[in-house]
XYZ file of C-alpha atoms in Angstrom:
667
model
C 83.649 161.135 -30.494
C 84.634 159.306 -27.354
C 87.647 161.527 -26.878
C 85.514 164.665 -27.197
C 83.303 163.407 -24.392
C 86.287 162.495 -22.306
C 87.837 165.894 -22.938
C 84.744 167.513 -21.528
C 84.907 165.292 -18.469
C 88.585 166.030 -17.990
C 87.911 169.741 -18.127
C 85.810 169.391 -14.958
C 88.850 168.368 -12.917
C 89.270 170.551 -9.852
C 93.065 170.306 -10.087
C 94.519 173.287 -11.976
C 96.455 172.538 -15.124
C 99.633 174.050 -13.664
C 99.641 171.553 -10.800
C 99.271 168.609 -13.174
C 102.122 169.918 -15.324
C 104.292 170.781 -12.338
C 104.034 167.187 -11.142
C 105.869 166.226 -14.342
C 108.431 168.962 -13.836
C 109.076 167.987 -10.236
C 109.464 164.282 -10.932
C 111.782 165.053 -13.845
C 113.958 167.380 -11.778
C 114.087 164.970 -8.881
C 114.906 161.866 -10.913
C 117.701 163.582 -12.825
C 119.066 164.996 -9.584
C 118.964 161.591 -7.881
C 120.777 159.978 -10.812
C 123.165 162.922 -11.126
C 122.626 162.378 -14.828
C 119.993 163.175 -17.418
C 118.133 165.889 -19.310
C 115.701 167.942 -17.214
C 115.229 170.841 -19.650
C 112.899 169.282 -22.215
C 110.527 167.614 -19.719
C 110.191 170.886 -17.825
C 109.616 172.848 -21.016
C 107.119 170.448 -22.589
C 105.216 169.520 -19.431
C 102.321 171.823 -20.347
C 101.991 170.401 -23.862
C 102.206 166.794 -22.663
C 99.609 167.420 -19.958
C 97.160 168.834 -22.477
C 97.749 165.933 -24.863
C 97.265 163.212 -22.255
C 94.416 164.905 -20.383
C 92.303 166.034 -23.325
C 93.183 164.235 -26.534
C 95.234 161.035 -26.325
C 93.181 157.838 -26.645
C 94.888 155.435 -24.271
C 94.234 153.297 -21.221
C 97.063 153.105 -18.700
C 95.859 149.741 -17.390
C 96.331 148.216 -20.838
C 98.929 150.329 -22.633
C 99.180 147.921 -25.594
C 95.544 147.639 -26.761
C 95.565 147.739 -30.558
C 93.432 150.813 -31.300
C 95.188 153.138 -28.870
C 96.726 156.363 -30.087
C 100.490 156.036 -30.402
C 102.698 158.508 -28.533
C 106.325 158.790 -29.639
C 108.918 160.796 -27.751
C 111.276 161.427 -30.657
C 113.389 163.708 -28.455
C 114.231 160.639 -26.386
C 116.826 162.387 -24.234
C 113.865 163.926 -22.405
C 112.843 160.468 -21.240
C 111.759 161.638 -17.800
C 108.817 163.366 -19.480
C 107.617 159.970 -20.672
C 108.416 158.128 -17.452
C 106.606 160.789 -15.421
C 103.543 160.466 -17.641
C 103.573 156.670 -17.514
C 103.949 156.699 -13.747
C 101.363 159.376 -13.039
C 98.744 157.817 -15.306
C 99.247 154.431 -13.664
C 100.952 152.269 -16.279
C 101.756 148.983 -14.489
C 105.389 148.553 -13.560
C 106.398 152.192 -13.856
C 106.464 152.763 -10.120
C 107.812 155.628 -8.067
C 110.720 153.407 -7.066
C 111.549 152.972 -10.746
C 111.625 156.750 -11.175
C 113.942 156.978 -8.190
C 116.215 154.494 -9.975
C 116.348 156.541 -13.171
C 119.323 155.536 -15.326
C 120.384 152.800 -12.884
C 121.187 149.173 -13.637
C 118.068 147.066 -14.156
C 115.556 149.882 -13.795
C 112.597 150.355 -16.114
C 113.668 153.972 -16.536
C 116.812 153.882 -18.688
C 118.478 157.005 -20.013
C 116.509 156.902 -23.262
C 113.151 155.176 -23.814
C 113.509 151.532 -24.811
C 110.741 149.565 -26.482
C 110.058 146.245 -24.789
C 111.831 147.329 -21.637
C 109.402 149.901 -20.242
C 105.641 149.340 -20.520
C 103.953 152.041 -22.563
C 107.050 152.958 -24.582
C 106.121 152.606 -28.259
C 109.623 152.792 -29.735
C 113.260 153.150 -28.757
C 114.345 156.735 -29.248
C 117.382 158.843 -28.521
C 119.137 158.904 -31.888
C 117.466 162.116 -32.999
C 115.038 161.995 -35.878
C 114.412 158.260 -35.611
C 111.243 158.711 -33.580
C 109.545 161.038 -36.028
C 110.399 158.630 -38.860
C 109.105 155.677 -36.813
C 105.905 157.621 -36.281
C 105.464 158.006 -40.038
C 105.601 154.213 -40.285
C 103.083 153.852 -37.458
C 100.699 156.304 -39.078
C 101.100 154.527 -42.396
C 100.436 151.116 -40.829
C 97.292 152.552 -39.223
C 95.968 153.691 -42.610
C 96.843 150.372 -44.301
C 95.093 148.372 -41.577
C 92.163 150.776 -41.580
C 91.701 150.140 -45.290
C 91.672 146.416 -44.615
C 89.685 146.168 -41.388
C 87.630 149.381 -41.285
C 86.974 152.197 -38.814
C 85.445 149.926 -36.176
C 88.759 148.174 -35.549
C 91.431 150.640 -36.674
C 90.987 154.370 -36.179
C 93.660 156.140 -34.146
C 96.212 158.933 -34.237
C 99.987 159.000 -33.870
C 101.430 161.868 -31.813
C 105.091 162.853 -31.685
C 107.067 165.177 -29.467
C 110.114 166.277 -31.417
C 112.791 168.872 -30.763
C 115.061 171.084 -32.812
C 117.592 168.276 -33.021
C 115.073 165.852 -34.523
C 114.203 168.388 -37.201
C 117.824 169.188 -37.987
C 118.689 165.546 -38.628
C 118.493 164.684 -42.324
C 116.181 161.731 -41.698
C 113.452 164.166 -40.652
C 113.288 165.576 -44.178
C 112.878 162.102 -45.669
C 110.174 161.273 -43.135
C 108.108 164.438 -43.398
C 108.326 164.437 -47.183
C 106.949 160.891 -47.353
C 104.233 161.634 -44.789
C 103.105 164.725 -46.664
C 103.063 162.891 -49.984
C 100.912 160.103 -48.530
C 98.668 162.601 -46.673
C 98.968 160.822 -43.341
C 96.433 163.075 -41.659
C 96.386 161.131 -38.402
C 100.000 162.064 -37.715
C 100.498 165.075 -35.427
C 103.954 166.369 -34.471
C 104.300 168.597 -31.420
C 107.528 170.527 -31.937
C 109.341 171.651 -28.788
C 110.319 174.980 -30.279
C 112.598 176.176 -27.481
C 115.407 177.561 -29.647
C 118.133 175.811 -27.639
C 120.557 173.034 -28.528
C 123.534 171.635 -26.649
C 125.950 174.218 -28.020
C 123.626 177.096 -27.182
C 121.060 178.918 -29.272
C 119.750 177.015 -32.289
C 120.555 180.158 -34.278
C 124.234 179.216 -34.026
C 123.658 176.519 -36.624
C 120.155 176.686 -38.033
C 117.852 179.388 -39.359
C 115.218 177.274 -41.084
C 111.601 178.355 -41.013
C 110.243 175.021 -39.863
C 106.613 175.904 -40.524
C 107.340 176.792 -44.126
C 109.481 173.687 -44.460
C 106.681 171.398 -43.312
C 104.112 173.240 -45.381
C 106.297 172.757 -48.454
C 106.099 169.023 -47.810
C 102.317 169.052 -47.668
C 101.737 169.446 -43.949
C 99.431 171.739 -42.044
C 101.577 173.837 -39.712
C 100.895 176.339 -36.969
C 102.684 177.932 -34.016
C 101.322 178.321 -30.469
C 102.499 179.342 -27.032
C 103.501 175.990 -25.560
C 102.732 177.215 -22.067
C 99.137 178.198 -22.913
C 97.098 175.026 -22.423
C 94.011 176.343 -24.195
C 96.012 177.366 -27.254
C 97.751 174.002 -27.356
C 94.484 172.113 -27.008
C 92.801 174.143 -29.733
C 95.721 173.491 -32.079
C 95.564 169.738 -31.443
C 91.804 169.739 -32.002
C 92.271 171.539 -35.319
C 95.036 169.138 -36.346
C 92.770 166.174 -35.678
C 90.329 167.561 -38.264
C 92.966 168.293 -40.914
C 93.282 166.244 -44.095
C 97.066 166.604 -43.871
C 99.681 165.577 -41.329
C 100.140 168.410 -38.843
C 103.010 170.226 -37.195
C 102.287 172.275 -34.089
C 105.303 174.378 -33.174
C 104.980 174.889 -29.437
C 107.040 177.880 -28.332
C 108.460 176.823 -24.986
C 111.133 177.717 -22.475
C 113.608 174.920 -21.902
C 113.947 174.176 -18.189
C 110.737 176.140 -17.483
C 110.707 177.179 -13.816
C 114.441 176.984 -13.139
C 115.143 180.484 -11.797
C 118.669 180.956 -13.180
C 118.974 178.320 -15.872
C 115.634 178.292 -17.706
C 115.939 179.216 -21.355
C 119.596 178.169 -21.503
C 121.502 175.128 -22.705
C 122.592 174.567 -19.101
C 119.297 172.760 -18.480
C 119.592 170.468 -21.484
C 121.780 167.580 -20.415
C 122.838 168.104 -16.816
C 121.184 168.022 -13.396
C 120.032 171.439 -12.264
C 121.819 171.183 -8.953
C 120.406 171.287 -5.438
C 120.068 175.059 -5.193
C 118.480 175.450 -8.622
C 115.995 172.657 -7.901
C 115.038 174.388 -4.656
C 114.651 177.663 -6.521
C 112.498 175.987 -9.170
C 110.201 174.564 -6.505
C 109.713 178.036 -5.111
C 109.198 179.656 -8.499
C 106.703 176.990 -9.594
C 104.868 177.048 -6.278
C 105.620 173.380 -5.710
C 106.128 173.105 -1.954
C 106.551 169.348 -1.803
C 109.454 167.078 -0.979
C 111.384 165.256 -3.725
C 109.259 162.568 -5.409
C 106.235 163.571 -3.306
C 103.063 163.975 -5.372
C 100.077 165.177 -3.301
C 97.181 162.745 -3.203
C 94.720 164.993 -5.031
C 97.128 165.591 -7.917
C 97.995 161.906 -8.061
C 94.283 161.062 -8.130
C 93.659 163.507 -10.962
C 96.430 161.952 -12.998
C 95.041 158.481 -12.282
C 91.702 159.644 -13.667
C 93.484 160.787 -16.826
C 95.091 157.350 -17.075
C 91.753 155.558 -16.848
C 89.929 157.934 -19.175
C 90.312 155.683 -22.207
C 88.945 152.583 -20.486
C 85.450 153.149 -21.835
C 86.752 153.609 -25.388
C 88.778 150.402 -25.083
C 85.775 148.433 -23.856
C 83.610 149.738 -26.679
C 86.309 148.770 -29.149
C 86.474 145.285 -27.622
C 82.738 144.823 -28.189
C 83.105 145.908 -31.806
C 85.966 143.455 -32.237
C 83.919 140.588 -30.807
C 81.102 141.350 -33.249
C 83.345 141.746 -36.274
C 83.543 138.892 -38.780
C 87.244 139.669 -39.284
C 88.092 139.204 -35.603
C 90.192 136.054 -36.003
C 92.211 137.479 -38.891
C 92.701 140.819 -37.119
C 93.952 139.108 -33.978
C 96.265 136.872 -36.023
C 98.038 139.719 -37.784
C 98.238 141.863 -34.655
C 99.891 138.951 -32.820
C 102.351 138.653 -35.682
C 101.422 135.043 -36.419
C 101.852 133.682 -39.936
C 98.903 132.015 -41.712
C 98.283 128.386 -40.788
C 99.137 127.252 -44.322
C 102.483 129.041 -44.495
C 104.562 125.854 -44.299
C 102.427 124.258 -47.003
C 102.795 127.259 -49.290
C 106.557 127.247 -48.779
C 106.789 123.485 -49.321
C 104.948 123.733 -52.625
C 107.239 126.562 -53.691
C 110.372 124.550 -52.875
C 109.047 121.606 -54.866
C 108.501 123.876 -57.860
C 112.002 125.304 -57.539
C 113.526 121.817 -57.370
C 111.587 120.798 -60.471
C 112.331 123.901 -62.549
C 115.962 124.355 -61.391
C 115.992 128.037 -62.373
C 119.232 129.840 -63.145
C 118.514 133.287 -61.770
C 120.079 136.214 -60.004
C 119.039 135.830 -56.390
C 117.269 139.214 -56.598
C 115.070 137.527 -59.231
C 114.800 134.445 -57.041
C 113.546 136.743 -54.300
C 110.809 138.097 -56.556
C 109.845 134.544 -57.475
C 109.441 133.828 -53.774
C 107.470 137.050 -53.242
C 105.128 136.196 -56.110
C 104.126 133.170 -54.031
C 104.246 134.609 -50.516
C 102.601 138.018 -50.998
C 99.202 136.571 -52.046
C 99.371 134.180 -49.076
C 100.350 136.866 -46.538
C 98.184 139.971 -46.924
C 100.081 141.584 -44.043
C 103.323 141.523 -46.046
C 103.942 145.136 -47.086
C 106.792 145.692 -49.522
C 108.601 148.643 -50.963
C 111.801 150.029 -52.421
C 113.816 153.219 -52.269
C 113.255 154.035 -55.961
C 114.827 150.773 -57.141
C 111.780 148.581 -57.593
C 112.876 147.172 -60.951
C 116.407 146.564 -59.692
C 115.549 145.166 -56.263
C 112.697 143.025 -57.651
C 110.648 143.746 -54.535
C 107.247 144.195 -56.186
C 105.293 140.964 -56.496
C 103.093 140.514 -59.549
C 99.929 140.963 -57.482
C 101.217 143.915 -55.457
C 99.341 147.218 -55.608
C 100.713 150.618 -54.673
C 99.796 152.339 -51.417
C 98.745 155.892 -52.290
C 97.169 158.863 -50.568
C 93.988 158.026 -52.454
C 94.074 154.296 -51.689
C 95.753 152.876 -48.607
C 94.490 149.413 -49.530
C 97.626 148.483 -51.450
C 100.585 146.470 -50.248
C 103.547 148.156 -51.934
C 105.139 151.472 -50.969
C 107.155 153.645 -53.302
C 109.498 155.126 -50.691
C 111.427 157.301 -53.117
C 115.133 157.925 -52.664
C 114.813 157.903 -48.900
C 116.764 154.840 -47.735
C 117.145 155.995 -44.137
C 113.551 157.161 -43.886
C 112.346 153.902 -45.425
C 114.207 151.786 -42.891
C 112.979 153.855 -39.929
C 109.410 153.893 -41.251
C 109.535 150.111 -41.554
C 110.549 149.973 -37.901
C 107.470 152.029 -37.074
C 105.253 149.759 -39.142
C 106.589 146.664 -37.403
C 106.199 148.299 -33.983
C 102.626 149.283 -34.761
C 101.810 145.683 -35.508
C 99.509 144.060 -38.020
C 101.955 144.300 -40.924
C 105.312 142.748 -41.813
C 107.381 145.330 -43.700
C 110.123 144.669 -46.204
C 111.982 147.160 -48.339
C 114.805 147.213 -50.804
C 117.809 149.167 -51.962
C 121.384 148.287 -52.958
C 123.518 146.591 -50.316
C 126.044 149.427 -50.464
C 123.328 151.790 -49.250
C 122.920 149.930 -45.986
C 125.331 152.674 -44.955
C 122.431 155.090 -45.426
C 120.087 152.793 -43.474
C 122.431 151.588 -40.762
C 121.153 153.603 -37.762
C 117.630 152.309 -38.376
C 118.823 148.745 -39.046
C 120.659 148.855 -35.728
C 117.456 149.945 -33.995
C 115.499 147.148 -35.713
C 117.907 144.740 -34.040
C 117.894 146.577 -30.711
C 114.078 146.517 -30.628
C 113.762 142.878 -31.784
C 111.603 143.836 -34.747
C 110.751 141.621 -37.710
C 111.827 143.934 -40.521
C 113.193 142.464 -43.738
C 115.815 144.404 -45.687
C 116.101 143.226 -49.292
C 119.564 144.412 -50.298
C 120.547 143.609 -53.868
C 123.648 144.163 -56.013
C 125.581 142.595 -53.187
C 129.184 142.555 -54.465
C 131.610 143.458 -57.229
C 129.281 141.276 -59.272
C 127.179 144.310 -60.067
C 129.891 145.213 -62.550
C 130.275 148.444 -64.424
C 128.741 150.818 -61.866
C 132.059 150.548 -60.087
C 133.423 150.911 -56.550
C 130.920 153.548 -55.387
C 128.185 150.943 -55.776
C 130.143 147.763 -55.032
C 129.869 146.775 -51.365
C 132.997 145.204 -49.931
C 132.953 145.999 -46.203
C 129.185 145.950 -45.797
C 128.639 142.258 -45.060
C 131.195 142.399 -42.245
C 129.676 145.614 -40.902
C 126.168 144.143 -40.901
C 127.330 140.890 -39.313
C 128.795 142.991 -36.499
C 125.322 144.233 -35.454
C 123.984 142.097 -32.588
C 120.648 140.352 -33.163
C 120.663 140.958 -36.928
C 120.367 138.016 -39.302
C 122.406 138.475 -42.481
C 121.472 136.045 -45.248
C 123.442 135.578 -48.474
C 121.800 132.725 -50.383
C 123.564 130.908 -53.226
C 120.571 130.044 -55.428
C 116.783 130.137 -55.669
C 116.246 127.293 -53.194
C 118.364 128.964 -50.537
C 116.632 132.276 -51.262
C 113.260 130.675 -50.524
C 114.595 129.173 -47.312
C 116.156 132.452 -46.203
C 112.883 134.303 -46.850
C 111.101 131.693 -44.745
C 113.570 132.210 -41.900
C 113.216 135.990 -42.105
C 109.439 135.695 -41.800
C 109.287 132.996 -39.125
C 111.856 134.758 -36.933
C 109.648 137.215 -35.060
C 112.241 138.785 -32.768
C 115.051 139.680 -35.171
C 115.380 141.728 -38.353
C 116.938 140.201 -41.441
C 119.070 141.396 -44.330
C 118.837 139.448 -47.573
C 122.005 140.135 -49.587
C 121.135 139.263 -53.180
C 123.000 139.211 -56.470
C 122.581 141.163 -59.665
C 124.171 138.372 -61.722
C 122.558 135.023 -62.552
C 123.651 132.013 -60.493
C 123.409 128.286 -61.220
C 120.900 126.121 -59.402
C 122.912 124.209 -56.785
C 120.292 122.741 -54.462
C 118.262 120.009 -56.137
C 116.450 118.735 -53.070
C 113.113 120.080 -51.848
C 113.326 118.525 -48.408
C 110.983 119.787 -45.715
C 114.023 120.593 -43.604
C 115.325 124.120 -44.041
C 119.061 123.656 -44.542
C 119.675 127.394 -44.235
C 118.227 127.286 -40.718
C 121.540 125.813 -39.553
C 123.422 128.749 -41.031
C 125.980 126.604 -42.822
C 125.957 123.091 -44.218
C 127.893 120.844 -46.586
C 126.313 121.491 -49.962
C 128.863 119.356 -51.865
C 130.605 116.568 -49.926
C 133.772 114.976 -51.224
C 134.028 111.384 -52.367
C 137.690 111.328 -51.365
C 139.492 111.781 -48.081
C 138.583 115.306 -46.980
C 141.674 117.464 -46.855
C 140.171 120.857 -47.662
C 136.914 122.625 -46.812
C 135.814 125.452 -49.090
C 133.417 127.788 -47.259
C 131.509 130.277 -49.373
C 128.411 132.452 -49.450
C 126.074 133.652 -52.160
C 127.520 133.886 -55.653
C 130.847 132.462 -54.529
C 129.376 129.058 -53.649
C 129.236 128.225 -57.359
C 132.869 129.301 -57.697
C 133.784 127.014 -54.795
C 131.901 124.113 -56.408
C 133.890 124.580 -59.606
C 137.121 124.736 -57.573
C 136.152 121.494 -55.832
C 136.013 119.706 -59.177
C 139.445 120.975 -60.151
C 140.939 119.982 -56.791
C 139.487 116.502 -56.917
C 140.841 116.054 -60.438
C 144.227 116.653 -58.806
C 143.489 114.068 -56.108
C 142.739 116.580 -53.343
C 139.488 115.821 -51.505
C 137.510 119.002 -50.891
C 134.066 119.593 -49.410
C 132.041 122.724 -50.150
C 130.149 124.454 -47.365
C 127.445 127.000 -48.119
C 127.244 129.546 -45.298
C 124.099 131.614 -45.942
C 123.994 132.885 -42.334
C 127.002 133.145 -40.045
C 124.716 134.156 -37.166
C 122.660 130.961 -37.351
C 125.736 128.802 -37.859
C 127.289 130.249 -34.713
C 124.217 129.121 -32.764
C 124.708 125.469 -33.664
C 126.381 122.940 -31.406
C 130.142 122.692 -31.353
C 129.892 119.149 -32.676
C 127.819 120.214 -35.673
C 130.106 123.129 -36.474
C 133.151 120.854 -36.290
C 131.467 118.301 -38.541
C 130.658 120.937 -41.158
C 134.014 122.720 -41.099
C 136.146 119.587 -40.933
C 139.671 119.297 -39.595
C 141.808 120.040 -42.645
C 142.727 123.231 -44.449
C 139.895 125.734 -44.517
C 139.363 128.234 -47.315
C 136.765 131.019 -47.181
C 135.553 132.503 -50.456
C 133.521 135.716 -50.488
C 133.600 138.726 -52.809
C 134.012 141.052 -49.838
C 136.692 141.832 -47.281
C 137.828 138.968 -45.086
C 137.121 140.586 -41.730
C 135.412 138.023 -39.488
C 136.234 134.909 -41.496
C 139.213 134.101 -39.293
C 136.882 132.555 -36.717
C 136.067 129.797 -39.225
C 139.340 129.341 -41.100
C 141.736 130.007 -38.221
C 145.025 131.855 -38.443
C 146.446 129.365 -40.944
C 143.452 129.295 -43.266
C 143.090 130.958 -46.660
C 140.779 133.791 -47.591
C 139.870 134.391 -51.219
C 138.118 137.704 -51.612
C 138.567 141.459 -51.645
C 141.417 143.364 -50.043
C 140.259 146.820 -51.107
C 137.608 148.568 -53.143
C 136.232 147.321 -56.433
C 136.454 148.798 -59.927
C 134.312 149.618 -62.950
C 134.385 146.745 -65.454
C 132.334 143.791 -66.715
C 131.742 141.178 -64.059
C 133.985 138.487 -65.567
C 136.922 140.881 -65.683
C 136.359 141.922 -62.086
C 136.348 138.394 -60.664
C 139.397 137.477 -62.733
C 141.437 140.556 -61.837
C 140.548 140.391 -58.135
C 141.478 136.708 -58.053
C 138.113 135.275 -57.066
C 138.081 132.329 -59.431
C 138.196 128.531 -59.225
C 141.753 128.559 -60.560
C 142.865 131.080 -57.920
C 141.382 128.901 -55.193
C 143.153 125.815 -56.523
C 146.480 127.625 -56.773
C 146.180 128.902 -53.198
C 145.349 125.437 -51.875
C 148.165 123.709 -53.735
C 150.622 126.326 -52.532
C 149.616 125.526 -48.956
C 149.487 121.718 -49.189
């Protein structure tokens, strides 16, 4: 209702639409030209659509771009970042100054080549890898519906808008995302498709002949096509989409590089500066007789009015929040804070684990932990990519999120690993929920681009990755991860946890949830593991990344360093070595990343000074930094095989006896 009133007020502006849109085009041309780098074509082509969206429909307040009930705007076609920066600057978002636009793509500026969440105010998500933004937006729209079901219309009632291009829709992740959105009937999701028919190589027809409207409709979306340079047609389409009971695609037929006299409508405008002469020609063709970066005062004032238009809606929302009995809980989850009794809940769980000493696969240990944590954390939203029974990600009390009931806390993502991971990023970015989702560790290859962005954006997303080694057995090398732990550990800012038993699993879950600025991967076993940690100390041993889980009673000559299922193998090897008079300590290393953060003195104390042996049912890449060039690695040197688990460990030489033989040969 508020936006309808504001739309009417905006319509009274004395500044013609073309001047508002041309301000975006001019700033985009000028910034790309000044940087001698960038993508002017999309901002120039979509300037009309973006102007209509911001002036007439988007619920936002430039002075406070992060207020919780704002509409989300995602520029999935992130290469056209100057469209976003122009909008943020013109509407008055703090920090996005004209000087920052002049420093587009320069060191330290708030206007990097692609939009970066947390770096530029008003940017909702990091985009650039095509298709990620539209999938993030699905997660945002889903989080909005989940929170709406919990807190009601007074506190949560907003839309998610996306600008996507041909490239976003060609990427495979887009199919996963739109299929999920259609299935869940996320009606507050509206995608504005920059249907300009041009890609880097030339015409889209060189590589793609899909009917995008029919494609979206087949996935349960409402879809229509409009002239993207007709503001009234665009506005009417958005208004209709807002009333739909389905997610909506609006294909906006546009001309890439609109206004460039010689280059518009060609791939030449996509990823290169227009050039001095073409920019001058565009100014003349557009009727924009102003110097570079010069926005006339009346146009600047009109854009400032657009930026402040949502202030009244924000204030009204604030009053509703103050009067709402759920205010404290709403503010807690939106801040990402855990419940006050979280430590107590975890402590009780650890005491129970110490008492029961369960022998479980760590995927089952994880479910045991979730059975305790999910009831205590209503913001914890789980899911699986069609492997719920294998990943053990559904707590006993969990209820499915459906199109008919968004009040659940478990999402059946279907076989959409990449879409799941990107949607979880969107959920985390939206705020108010903590997403976790599962698949097999080998399929982190399918998730990797989104996992990387979780880390890049400092998002608390928990990836529950089971069947973490050759220990999954008969399914064979296609499903047995060997290089994946090393590949994940190579991603900056990602925590990779491989717990050795139920106690470590509980501690690793606690670390994943209390670490608010990093995503986590929990690598969990299919096979049952012995209970190795008897203590239920308040201290979280896994927080130090690695620790001595079994000290030696003899003079320490060997240190066996292992993770996950191989810790038990190392413990058995320790016994055999000590029977032979060789003192060996066993180190459990559930997180290399956290261990690397410890002091040099602590790391030296844990690793010792003698022979070091690393044991992991994966490739040895990366272990040399702990065992040195003269250490021993016991693990995989190639791919796995299809066979029962005992045969696999024996034939690949990952056994206590193999460890002992290797140590004795070196002593």
